[in-house]
Amino acid sequence: MSHHLDTPLAAQSGQLFINDLFVFNGERATVFVMDVNSSVTKADIKRGFHAEARYEFKIHFNGGEFEELTYRVAFGEPDGTGKQTLMVYELTGADARDDAAMGTPVVEGRTGEVSSGGNVRIWAGRITDPFYIDLDQLATVNAAFKNGAKLDRSAWKADAAKNTFAGTTVESIVLEVSQDEPLLRDGTQIGVWCTTKLATDAGGWRPINRGGHPMMWPIFWPTDTDFSNPANARHPSNDLKEDGEEIASAVARVVAANGTAPDPQAYGWSVARQLYPDVLSYQVGTAANYGFAARNGRTLADNAPEAMFSLVLNTGVTSGLTPEVTKAARADAFPYVVPT
């Protein structure tokens, strides 16, 4: 589940911790963006991508329970200039969910450079983080969830909001897949999540982090700073069965305290079913938007905290921030991000 905040583990292995997932329409193509390794972990962060890890985009089709397309990105060790080689593999069908499957190499390149192959092009490297939030506001939401209490709006003022992540950076993988790709034709309904996996001494792969919807970890598990919650290692198909009750109960308590739902239990379960499985839904070729009323992919400009706070509290919650605060972190053309 996505996470930005400083933890002891992030300081050691930020390269493996997913900060954000974005899915949106590009230049006659679908764009998948995975951000990791936020500089919010301060000076001890290790730059670049982990050379013994896999970074994977998992794609489901038409509400399917399991992924049928995976794009796997692997990196080499940094050279003398800090650049790393990269390789993109495509895995389809049963191979898409098989760690032992090798996949088909489709692109070979280096970080900091645009590389193409077949229907795919990729850019990976350090960027200005397009995510924005005022962590003081998050603290008020966390307090309400922790105690099942009324949201204390007096503790934070929207007109004084500031972007806590101003000036921070992340490592980003931007993968663009043309709509000429048979599995990703215009109009196709997909569900997307991403994961990082680390090679084990036994020769297998250990799941480290996964991401779908934004803000899941900061809202529901803010004190789990060692990422011990099993959500990070399980498959999304098991989310509702194994964790739905926890999400539903947390939401029910807070909406009951705030009087924002006539049937708190029913609303809690409606939120659990919207967020689980933790997969980002998107219709290929359409305008993406991650909002309170509708969620169709997610753009770099979307106000994810505002949308998520409003959803889990069942009332409109302003963040005090607009996409303008990170306008300089976005570009109109590929790779759509701003390298640093």
Short mmCIF file of C-alpha atoms in Angstrom, two decimals, residues 5-325:
data_model
loop_
_atom_site.label_atom_id
_atom_site.label_comp_id
_atom_site.label_asym_id
_atom_site.label_seq_id
_atom_site.Cartn_x
_atom_site.Cartn_y
_atom_site.Cartn_z
CA LEU A 5 6.25 9.03 5.34
CA ASP A 6 9.55 8.69 7.12
CA THR A 7 10.16 5.28 8.73
CA PRO A 8 13.32 3.45 9.79
CA LEU A 9 12.80 0.97 6.95
CA ALA A 10 12.32 3.70 4.37
CA ALA A 11 15.64 5.20 5.33
CA GLN A 12 17.30 1.85 4.66
CA SER A 13 15.32 0.65 1.65
CA GLY A 14 13.32 3.55 0.23
CA GLN A 15 14.02 2.18 -3.24
CA LEU A 16 11.51 -0.58 -2.52
CA PHE A 17 8.71 1.53 -1.04
CA ILE A 18 5.98 2.71 -3.39
CA ASN A 19 4.88 6.32 -2.97
CA ASP A 20 2.31 6.63 -5.76
CA LEU A 21 0.66 4.94 -8.72
CA PHE A 22 -0.79 6.95 -11.61
CA VAL A 23 -2.70 5.71 -14.66
CA PHE A 24 -3.88 8.11 -17.36
CA ASN A 25 -4.23 8.72 -21.09
CA GLY A 26 -1.10 9.82 -22.93
CA GLU A 27 -0.25 10.38 -26.58
CA ARG A 28 -2.52 7.65 -28.03
CA ALA A 29 -1.28 5.44 -25.26
CA THR A 30 -1.90 4.44 -21.67
CA VAL A 31 0.59 5.79 -19.15
CA PHE A 32 1.55 3.91 -15.99
CA VAL A 33 3.68 5.72 -13.40
CA MET A 34 5.19 4.20 -10.26
CA ASP A 35 7.01 6.49 -7.83
CA VAL A 36 9.31 5.16 -5.09
CA ASN A 37 12.08 6.34 -2.80
CA SER A 38 10.81 9.71 -1.57
CA SER A 39 13.46 12.15 -0.37
CA VAL A 40 11.24 12.87 2.63
CA THR A 41 13.43 10.21 4.31
CA LYS A 42 16.19 12.85 4.36
CA ALA A 43 19.88 12.57 3.65
CA ASP A 44 20.31 8.85 4.31
CA ILE A 45 18.19 7.87 1.32
CA LYS A 46 19.94 5.81 -1.34
CA ARG A 47 19.44 7.19 -4.84
CA GLY A 48 18.25 5.15 -7.80
CA PHE A 49 16.46 1.82 -8.05
CA HIS A 50 17.32 -1.43 -6.26
CA ALA A 51 19.40 -3.68 -8.51
CA GLU A 52 18.11 -6.88 -6.87
CA ALA A 53 14.45 -5.97 -7.14
CA ARG A 54 11.60 -6.13 -9.60
CA TYR A 55 9.19 -3.27 -10.18
CA GLU A 56 5.94 -4.54 -11.68
CA PHE A 57 2.77 -3.03 -13.12
CA LYS A 58 -0.09 -5.56 -12.82
CA ILE A 59 -3.09 -5.21 -15.12
CA HIS A 60 -6.51 -6.90 -14.79
CA PHE A 61 -9.15 -6.85 -17.52
CA ASN A 62 -12.92 -6.32 -17.31
CA GLY A 63 -13.11 -6.79 -13.54
CA GLY A 64 -11.07 -9.99 -13.59
CA GLU A 65 -9.86 -11.34 -10.25
CA PHE A 66 -6.28 -11.86 -11.44
CA GLU A 67 -3.84 -9.94 -13.60
CA GLU A 68 -3.43 -11.08 -17.20
CA LEU A 69 -0.73 -8.60 -18.19
CA THR A 70 2.37 -7.61 -16.24
CA TYR A 71 5.12 -5.20 -17.19
CA ARG A 72 8.21 -6.00 -15.15
CA VAL A 73 11.11 -3.55 -14.90
CA ALA A 74 14.54 -4.60 -13.63
CA PHE A 75 17.60 -2.40 -13.10
CA GLY A 76 21.35 -2.95 -13.06
CA GLU A 77 23.88 -1.52 -10.62
CA PRO A 78 24.66 2.22 -10.98
CA ASP A 79 27.65 3.05 -13.16
CA GLY A 80 30.21 5.75 -12.47
CA THR A 81 27.74 8.47 -13.46
CA GLY A 82 24.92 7.03 -11.34
CA LYS A 83 22.94 5.74 -14.33
CA GLN A 84 21.51 2.24 -14.37
CA THR A 85 20.64 -0.13 -17.17
CA LEU A 86 17.01 -1.19 -17.31
CA MET A 87 15.01 -3.93 -18.97
CA VAL A 88 11.24 -4.16 -19.46
CA TYR A 89 9.60 -7.57 -19.75
CA GLU A 90 6.03 -8.30 -20.82
CA LEU A 91 4.19 -11.25 -19.27
CA THR A 92 0.72 -12.34 -20.35
CA GLY A 93 -1.89 -14.89 -19.27
CA ALA A 94 -0.86 -17.17 -16.41
CA ASP A 95 2.73 -15.91 -16.71
CA ALA A 96 1.55 -12.46 -15.62
CA ARG A 97 1.14 -13.75 -12.05
CA ASP A 98 4.02 -16.22 -11.98
CA ASP A 99 7.26 -15.02 -10.38
CA ALA A 100 9.12 -17.88 -12.04
CA ALA A 101 8.05 -16.84 -15.54
CA MET A 102 10.76 -14.98 -17.45
CA GLY A 103 8.55 -12.93 -19.76
CA THR A 104 9.42 -11.40 -23.13
CA PRO A 105 12.02 -8.61 -23.20
CA VAL A 106 10.45 -5.60 -24.93
CA VAL A 107 12.68 -2.62 -24.08
CA GLU A 108 16.29 -2.20 -23.02
CA GLY A 109 17.63 1.15 -21.92
CA ARG A 110 19.18 3.34 -19.22
CA THR A 111 17.83 5.59 -16.53
CA GLY A 112 17.49 9.22 -17.51
CA GLU A 113 16.89 8.33 -21.16
CA VAL A 114 13.79 7.59 -23.24
CA SER A 115 13.85 4.01 -24.53
CA SER A 116 11.38 2.31 -26.87
CA GLY A 117 10.54 -1.14 -28.14
CA GLY A 118 7.44 -2.46 -29.88
CA ASN A 119 4.39 -0.75 -28.39
CA VAL A 120 6.24 0.38 -25.26
CA ARG A 121 8.42 3.30 -24.27
CA ILE A 122 9.88 3.99 -20.86
CA TRP A 123 11.69 6.67 -18.89
CA ALA A 124 12.97 6.14 -15.36
CA GLY A 125 14.87 8.46 -13.04
CA ARG A 126 14.72 11.10 -10.32
CA ILE A 127 11.89 13.64 -10.55
CA THR A 128 10.21 16.44 -8.66
CA ASP A 129 7.41 14.78 -6.67
CA PRO A 130 3.99 15.78 -8.09
CA PHE A 131 2.17 14.55 -4.96
CA TYR A 132 0.84 17.22 -2.62
CA ILE A 133 -0.69 17.29 0.86
CA ASP A 134 -0.57 19.24 4.09
CA LEU A 135 0.44 16.66 6.70
CA ASP A 136 -1.10 18.79 9.45
CA GLN A 137 -4.49 18.06 7.87
CA LEU A 138 -3.67 14.36 7.68
CA ALA A 139 -2.98 14.44 11.40
CA THR A 140 -6.53 15.66 12.10
CA VAL A 141 -7.98 12.84 9.98
CA ASN A 142 -5.71 10.28 11.67
CA ALA A 143 -6.88 11.46 15.09
CA ALA A 144 -10.52 11.03 14.12
CA PHE A 145 -9.91 7.52 12.77
CA LYS A 146 -7.78 6.43 15.70
CA ASN A 147 -10.43 7.40 18.23
CA GLY A 148 -13.58 6.96 16.16
CA ALA A 149 -14.19 10.61 16.95
CA LYS A 150 -15.55 13.79 15.46
CA LEU A 151 -13.15 15.49 13.07
CA ASP A 152 -11.61 18.46 14.87
CA ARG A 153 -11.57 21.06 12.13
CA SER A 154 -10.34 23.76 14.53
CA ALA A 155 -6.91 22.13 14.62
CA TRP A 156 -6.21 22.95 10.97
CA LYS A 157 -7.12 25.88 8.72
CA ALA A 158 -7.57 25.41 4.98
CA ASP A 159 -6.51 28.96 4.20
CA ALA A 160 -3.14 28.29 5.86
CA ALA A 161 -2.53 24.98 4.08
CA LYS A 162 0.96 24.26 2.82
CA ASN A 163 2.35 21.49 0.63
CA THR A 164 4.53 19.47 2.98
CA PHE A 165 6.19 17.76 0.01
CA ALA A 166 7.30 20.95 -1.72
CA GLY A 167 10.88 20.51 -2.89
CA THR A 168 10.94 16.74 -2.42
CA THR A 169 11.90 14.19 -5.06
CA VAL A 170 11.12 10.58 -5.92
CA GLU A 171 12.44 7.94 -8.30
CA SER A 172 9.86 7.43 -11.05
CA ILE A 173 9.17 4.73 -13.63
CA VAL A 174 7.05 6.06 -16.49
CA LEU A 175 5.81 3.30 -18.79
CA GLU A 176 3.71 4.20 -21.82
CA VAL A 177 1.94 1.46 -23.78
CA SER A 178 0.45 2.30 -27.17
CA GLN A 179 -3.22 1.59 -27.83
CA ASP A 180 -1.91 -0.52 -30.72
CA GLU A 181 -1.13 -3.09 -28.03
CA PRO A 182 -3.93 -5.68 -28.54
CA LEU A 183 -4.64 -6.02 -24.83
CA LEU A 184 -4.90 -2.27 -24.25
CA ARG A 185 -7.13 -1.08 -27.06
CA ASP A 186 -9.17 2.09 -26.73
CA GLY A 187 -12.20 1.48 -24.48
CA THR A 188 -10.77 -1.51 -22.61
CA GLN A 189 -11.65 -1.57 -18.90
CA ILE A 190 -8.59 -2.32 -16.77
CA GLY A 191 -7.61 -2.53 -13.13
CA VAL A 192 -4.02 -1.66 -12.21
CA TRP A 193 -1.78 -2.14 -9.19
CA CYS A 194 1.96 -2.12 -8.77
CA THR A 195 4.39 -4.03 -6.61
CA THR A 196 8.05 -4.23 -5.68
CA LYS A 197 9.69 -7.61 -5.07
CA LEU A 198 13.14 -8.44 -3.75
CA ALA A 199 15.24 -11.46 -4.70
CA THR A 200 15.66 -14.00 -1.89
CA ASP A 201 18.69 -16.15 -1.08
CA ALA A 202 16.62 -19.20 -1.99
CA GLY A 203 16.14 -17.93 -5.52
CA GLY A 204 12.56 -16.71 -5.23
CA TRP A 205 10.98 -13.28 -4.91
CA ARG A 206 9.61 -11.69 -1.75
CA PRO A 207 6.85 -9.06 -2.09
CA ILE A 208 7.87 -5.84 -0.36
CA ASN A 209 5.29 -3.19 -1.19
CA ARG A 210 2.22 -2.78 -3.34
CA GLY A 211 0.04 0.13 -4.36
CA GLY A 212 -3.35 0.79 -5.93
CA HIS A 213 -5.51 3.51 -4.42
CA PRO A 214 -3.63 6.47 -2.97
CA MET A 215 -3.49 7.29 0.76
CA MET A 216 -4.45 3.81 2.00
CA TRP A 217 -1.55 3.39 4.41
CA PRO A 218 -1.52 6.93 5.84
CA ILE A 219 -5.27 6.82 6.55
CA PHE A 220 -5.84 3.28 7.77
CA TRP A 221 -2.47 2.16 9.19
CA PRO A 222 -0.54 5.34 10.08
CA THR A 223 1.26 3.76 13.04
CA ASP A 224 2.46 0.68 11.16
CA THR A 225 5.84 2.20 10.37
CA ASP A 226 7.56 -1.15 9.85
CA PHE A 227 5.05 -2.17 7.15
CA SER A 228 4.23 -5.40 9.00
CA ASN A 229 0.58 -5.36 7.89
CA PRO A 230 0.06 -8.39 5.60
CA ALA A 231 -1.68 -6.17 3.04
CA ASN A 232 1.67 -5.47 1.43
CA ALA A 233 2.34 -9.12 0.63
CA ARG A 234 -1.08 -10.50 -0.23
CA HIS A 235 -2.75 -10.51 -3.64
CA PRO A 236 -5.56 -7.96 -4.14
CA SER A 237 -8.03 -10.81 -4.73
CA ASN A 238 -7.83 -11.54 -0.99
CA ASP A 239 -8.22 -7.94 0.19
CA LEU A 240 -11.94 -7.83 0.93
CA LYS A 241 -12.07 -11.27 2.53
CA GLU A 242 -9.06 -10.73 4.78
CA ASP A 243 -9.32 -7.02 5.55
CA GLY A 244 -12.76 -5.75 4.57
CA GLU A 245 -14.09 -5.88 8.12
CA GLU A 246 -11.24 -3.72 9.42
CA ILE A 247 -11.78 -1.02 6.78
CA ALA A 248 -15.57 -1.11 7.12
CA SER A 249 -15.45 -0.86 10.91
CA ALA A 250 -12.97 2.02 10.91
CA VAL A 251 -15.09 4.00 8.47
CA ALA A 252 -18.32 3.15 10.32
CA ARG A 253 -16.93 4.44 13.62
CA VAL A 254 -15.78 7.75 12.21
CA VAL A 255 -18.90 8.51 10.14
CA ALA A 256 -21.05 7.61 13.16
CA ALA A 257 -19.08 10.06 15.31
CA ASN A 258 -19.41 12.77 12.67
CA GLY A 259 -23.07 12.06 11.83
CA THR A 260 -22.36 11.88 8.09
CA ALA A 261 -24.15 8.60 7.29
CA PRO A 262 -27.64 7.41 8.35
CA ASP A 263 -26.39 3.80 8.45
CA PRO A 264 -22.71 3.86 9.43
CA GLN A 265 -22.20 0.10 9.09
CA ALA A 266 -23.66 0.03 5.58
CA TYR A 267 -21.57 3.03 4.56
CA GLY A 268 -18.45 1.45 6.05
CA TRP A 269 -18.94 -1.63 3.91
CA SER A 270 -19.67 0.45 0.82
CA VAL A 271 -16.28 2.15 1.26
CA ALA A 272 -14.54 -1.18 1.86
CA ARG A 273 -16.00 -2.51 -1.38
CA GLN A 274 -14.92 0.61 -3.28
CA LEU A 275 -11.35 0.40 -2.01
CA TYR A 276 -10.97 -3.38 -2.10
CA PRO A 277 -9.54 -5.03 -4.03
CA ASP A 278 -6.90 -2.29 -3.89
CA VAL A 279 -6.75 -1.86 -7.66
CA LEU A 280 -6.97 1.39 -9.63
CA SER A 281 -9.73 1.15 -12.27
CA TYR A 282 -9.39 2.88 -15.62
CA GLN A 283 -11.03 2.83 -19.07
CA VAL A 284 -8.32 3.02 -21.72
CA GLY A 285 -8.44 6.14 -23.87
CA THR A 286 -10.61 8.20 -21.53
CA ALA A 287 -9.80 11.25 -19.43
CA ALA A 288 -8.49 10.07 -16.07
CA ASN A 289 -9.73 11.57 -12.81
CA TYR A 290 -9.41 10.46 -9.22
CA GLY A 291 -12.13 12.28 -7.32
CA PHE A 292 -14.76 11.85 -4.61
CA ALA A 293 -17.67 11.16 -6.97
CA ALA A 294 -15.78 9.18 -9.63
CA ARG A 295 -12.48 7.35 -9.84
CA ASN A 296 -11.14 6.55 -13.29
CA GLY A 297 -7.37 6.16 -13.21
CA ARG A 298 -5.38 8.97 -11.63
CA THR A 299 -3.51 11.90 -13.11
CA LEU A 300 -0.42 13.62 -11.74
CA ALA A 301 -2.58 16.64 -10.87
CA ASP A 302 -5.41 14.88 -9.03
CA ASN A 303 -6.00 15.90 -5.42
CA ALA A 304 -5.89 12.37 -3.99
CA PRO A 305 -5.89 13.34 -0.28
CA GLU A 306 -8.98 15.50 -0.71
CA ALA A 307 -10.80 12.71 -2.58
CA MET A 308 -9.87 10.04 -0.05
CA PHE A 309 -10.66 12.15 3.01
CA SER A 310 -14.07 12.99 1.54
CA LEU A 311 -14.77 9.34 0.75
CA VAL A 312 -13.88 7.88 4.14
CA LEU A 313 -15.62 10.68 6.08
CA ASN A 314 -18.63 10.83 3.71
CA THR A 315 -18.50 14.60 3.56
CA GLY A 316 -16.72 17.13 1.42
CA VAL A 317 -13.27 17.83 2.82
CA THR A 318 -11.15 20.55 1.26
CA SER A 319 -7.39 20.19 1.32
CA GLY A 320 -6.75 23.90 1.00
CA LEU A 321 -4.43 23.05 -1.92
CA THR A 322 -4.95 23.01 -5.68
CA PRO A 323 -3.04 21.27 -8.50
CA GLU A 324 -1.29 24.58 -9.13
CA VAL A 325 1.06 23.91 -6.21
#
